[in-house]
Backbone as a printed PyTorch tensor [residue, N CA C, xyz], in Angstrom:
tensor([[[114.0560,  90.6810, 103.0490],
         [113.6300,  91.3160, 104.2680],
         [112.6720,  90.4060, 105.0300]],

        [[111.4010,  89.8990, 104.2470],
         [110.9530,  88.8870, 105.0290],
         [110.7240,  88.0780, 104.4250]],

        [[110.4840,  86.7790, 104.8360],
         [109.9280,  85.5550, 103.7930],
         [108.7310,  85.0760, 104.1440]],

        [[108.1310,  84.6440, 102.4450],
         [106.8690,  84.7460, 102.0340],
         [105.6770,  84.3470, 103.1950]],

        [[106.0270,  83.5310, 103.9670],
         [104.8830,  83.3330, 105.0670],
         [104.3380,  85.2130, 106.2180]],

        [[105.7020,  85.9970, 106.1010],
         [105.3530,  87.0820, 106.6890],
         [105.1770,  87.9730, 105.4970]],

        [[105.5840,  87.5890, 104.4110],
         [104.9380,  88.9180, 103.4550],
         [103.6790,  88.4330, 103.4110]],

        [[102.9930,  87.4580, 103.0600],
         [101.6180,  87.4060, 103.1680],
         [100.7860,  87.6260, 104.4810]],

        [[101.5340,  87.2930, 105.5210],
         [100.5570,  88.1450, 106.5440],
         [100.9580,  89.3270, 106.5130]],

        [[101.5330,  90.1520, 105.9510],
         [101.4060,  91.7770, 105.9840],
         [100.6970,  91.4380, 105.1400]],

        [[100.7690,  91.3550, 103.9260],
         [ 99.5440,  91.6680, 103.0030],
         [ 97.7690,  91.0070, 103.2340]],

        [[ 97.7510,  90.1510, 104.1350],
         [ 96.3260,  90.1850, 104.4170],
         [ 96.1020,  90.9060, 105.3810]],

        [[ 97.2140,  91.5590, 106.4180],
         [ 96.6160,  92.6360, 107.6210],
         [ 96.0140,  94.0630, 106.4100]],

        [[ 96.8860,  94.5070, 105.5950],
         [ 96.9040,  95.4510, 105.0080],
         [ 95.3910,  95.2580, 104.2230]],

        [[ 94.6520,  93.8980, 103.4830],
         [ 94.2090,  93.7540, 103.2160],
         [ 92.5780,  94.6140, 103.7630]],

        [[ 92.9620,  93.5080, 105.2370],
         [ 91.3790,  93.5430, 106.0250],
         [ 91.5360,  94.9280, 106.2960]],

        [[ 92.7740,  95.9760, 107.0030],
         [ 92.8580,  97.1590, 107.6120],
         [ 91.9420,  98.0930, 106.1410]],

        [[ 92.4320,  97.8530, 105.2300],
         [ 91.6300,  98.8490, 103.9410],
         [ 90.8710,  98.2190, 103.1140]],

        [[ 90.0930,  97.3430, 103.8490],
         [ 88.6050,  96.5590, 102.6350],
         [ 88.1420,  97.4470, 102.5170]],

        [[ 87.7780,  98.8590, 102.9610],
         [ 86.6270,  99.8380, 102.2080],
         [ 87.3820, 100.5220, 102.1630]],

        [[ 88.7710, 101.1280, 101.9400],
         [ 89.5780, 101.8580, 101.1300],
         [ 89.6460, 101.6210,  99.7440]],

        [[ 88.9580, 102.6540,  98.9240],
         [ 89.2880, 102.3450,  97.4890],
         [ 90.5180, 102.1200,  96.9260]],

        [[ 90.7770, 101.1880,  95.8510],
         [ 91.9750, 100.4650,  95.4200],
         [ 92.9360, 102.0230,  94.7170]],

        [[ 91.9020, 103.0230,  94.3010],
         [ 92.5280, 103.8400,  93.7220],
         [ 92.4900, 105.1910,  94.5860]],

        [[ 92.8830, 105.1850,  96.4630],
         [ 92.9900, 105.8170,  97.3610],
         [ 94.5170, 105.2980,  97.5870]],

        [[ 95.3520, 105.4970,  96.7750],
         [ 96.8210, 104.4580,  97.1540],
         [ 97.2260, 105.2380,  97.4430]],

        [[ 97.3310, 106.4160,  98.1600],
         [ 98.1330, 107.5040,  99.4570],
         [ 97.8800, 106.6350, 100.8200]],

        [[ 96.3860, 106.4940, 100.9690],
         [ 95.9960, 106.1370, 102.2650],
         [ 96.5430, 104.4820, 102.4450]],

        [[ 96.4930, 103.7290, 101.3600],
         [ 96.7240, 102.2380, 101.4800],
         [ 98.4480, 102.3890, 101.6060]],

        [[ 98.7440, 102.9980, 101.2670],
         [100.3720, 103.9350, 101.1850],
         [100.7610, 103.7830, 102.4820]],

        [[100.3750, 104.2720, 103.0850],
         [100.2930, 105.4950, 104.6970],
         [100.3290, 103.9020, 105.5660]],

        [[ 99.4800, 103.0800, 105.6310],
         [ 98.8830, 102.5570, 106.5630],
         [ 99.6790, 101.3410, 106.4720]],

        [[100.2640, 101.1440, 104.9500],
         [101.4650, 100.0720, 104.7590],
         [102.5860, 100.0240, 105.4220]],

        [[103.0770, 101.5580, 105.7120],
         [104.5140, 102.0430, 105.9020],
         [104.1550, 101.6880, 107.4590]],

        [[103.0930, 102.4200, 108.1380],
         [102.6230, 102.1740, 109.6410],
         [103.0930, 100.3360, 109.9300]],

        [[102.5260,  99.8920, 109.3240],
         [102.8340,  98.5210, 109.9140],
         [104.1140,  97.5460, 109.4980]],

        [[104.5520,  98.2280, 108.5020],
         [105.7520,  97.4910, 108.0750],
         [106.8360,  98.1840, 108.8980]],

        [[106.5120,  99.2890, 109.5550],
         [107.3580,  99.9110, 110.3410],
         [107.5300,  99.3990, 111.2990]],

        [[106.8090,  98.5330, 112.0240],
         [106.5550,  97.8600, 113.2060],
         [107.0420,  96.8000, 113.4300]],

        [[106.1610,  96.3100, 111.8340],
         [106.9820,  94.6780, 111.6370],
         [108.2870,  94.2890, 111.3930]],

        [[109.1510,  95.4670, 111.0560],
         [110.4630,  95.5470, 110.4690],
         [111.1470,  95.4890, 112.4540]],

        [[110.4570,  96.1890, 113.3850],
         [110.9440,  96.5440, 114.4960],
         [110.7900,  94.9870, 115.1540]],

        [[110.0620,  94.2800, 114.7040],
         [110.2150,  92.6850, 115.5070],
         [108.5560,  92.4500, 115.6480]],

        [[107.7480,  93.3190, 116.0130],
         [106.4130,  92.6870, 116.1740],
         [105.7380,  92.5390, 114.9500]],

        [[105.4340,  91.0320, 115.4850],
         [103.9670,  90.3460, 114.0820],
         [103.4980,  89.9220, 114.4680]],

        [[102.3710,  90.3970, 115.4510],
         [101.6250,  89.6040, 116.3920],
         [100.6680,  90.3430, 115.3940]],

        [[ 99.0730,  89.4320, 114.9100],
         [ 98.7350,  89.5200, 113.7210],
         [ 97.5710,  90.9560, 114.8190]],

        [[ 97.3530,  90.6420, 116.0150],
         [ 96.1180,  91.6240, 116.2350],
         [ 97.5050,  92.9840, 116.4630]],

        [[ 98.1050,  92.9790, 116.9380],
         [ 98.9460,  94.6270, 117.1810],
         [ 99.4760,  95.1850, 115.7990]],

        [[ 99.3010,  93.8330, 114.4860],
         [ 99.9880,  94.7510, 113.4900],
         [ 98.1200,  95.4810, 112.9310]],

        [[ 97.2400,  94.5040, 113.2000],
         [ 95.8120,  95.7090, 112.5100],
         [ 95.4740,  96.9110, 113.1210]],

        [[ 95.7950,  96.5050, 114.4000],
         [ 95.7190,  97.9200, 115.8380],
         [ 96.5600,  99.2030, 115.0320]],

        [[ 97.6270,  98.9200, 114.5850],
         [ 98.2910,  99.4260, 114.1430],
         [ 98.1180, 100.1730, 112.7660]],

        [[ 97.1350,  99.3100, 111.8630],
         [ 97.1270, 100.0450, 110.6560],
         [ 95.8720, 100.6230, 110.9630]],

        [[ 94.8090, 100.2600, 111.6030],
         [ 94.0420, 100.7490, 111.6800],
         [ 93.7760, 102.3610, 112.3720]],

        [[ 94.7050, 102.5130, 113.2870],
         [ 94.8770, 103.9600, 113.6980],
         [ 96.1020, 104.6840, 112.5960]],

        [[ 96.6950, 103.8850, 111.4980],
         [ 97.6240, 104.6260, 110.9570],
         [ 96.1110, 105.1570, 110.0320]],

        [[ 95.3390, 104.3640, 109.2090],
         [ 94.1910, 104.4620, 108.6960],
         [ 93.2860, 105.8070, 108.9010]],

        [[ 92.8200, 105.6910, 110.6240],
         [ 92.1590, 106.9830, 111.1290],
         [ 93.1830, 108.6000, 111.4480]],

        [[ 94.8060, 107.8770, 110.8810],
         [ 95.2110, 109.6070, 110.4030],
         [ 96.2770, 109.6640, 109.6800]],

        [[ 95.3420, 109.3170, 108.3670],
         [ 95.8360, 109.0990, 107.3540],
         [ 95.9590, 110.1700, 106.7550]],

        [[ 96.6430, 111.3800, 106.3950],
         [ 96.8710, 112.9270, 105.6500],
         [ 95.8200, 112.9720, 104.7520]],

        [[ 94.7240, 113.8980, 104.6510],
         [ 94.1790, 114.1610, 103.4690],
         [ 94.5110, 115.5190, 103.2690]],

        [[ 93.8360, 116.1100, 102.0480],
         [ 94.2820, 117.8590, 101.4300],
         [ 93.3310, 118.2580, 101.6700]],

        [[ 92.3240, 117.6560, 102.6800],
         [ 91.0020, 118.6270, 103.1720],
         [ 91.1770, 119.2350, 105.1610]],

        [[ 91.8730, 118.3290, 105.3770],
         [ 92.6760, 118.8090, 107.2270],
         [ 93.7290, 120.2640, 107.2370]]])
């Protein structure tokens, strides 16, 4: 699907988007993965529209307290 130069920039957007997401919050790191791989799968990898991107997938992210 992609090669390794774009899997690693998804994985450092995903990175910086959940540095204070705990490692063991993996719904929300979940959520915010699918947000941008959804995007990136659609053609954009422009590195600031894919964090724009996780970062509002981030601010509504499902919890069981909403």
């Amino acid at each position: 699907m992609f090669d390794s130069e774009s899997t690693a920039l998804l994985q450092a957007v995903l990175n910086e988007v959940c540095k204070d997401v705990s490692l063991h919050e993996a719904g929300a790191r979940t959520h915010v993965a699918s947000k941008v791989l959804e995007v990136a799968t659609g053609g954009k990898t422009c590195v600031d529209a894919l964090k724009q991107v996780g970062r509002t997938a981030l601010i509504s992210t499902p919890t069981m307290w909403r």
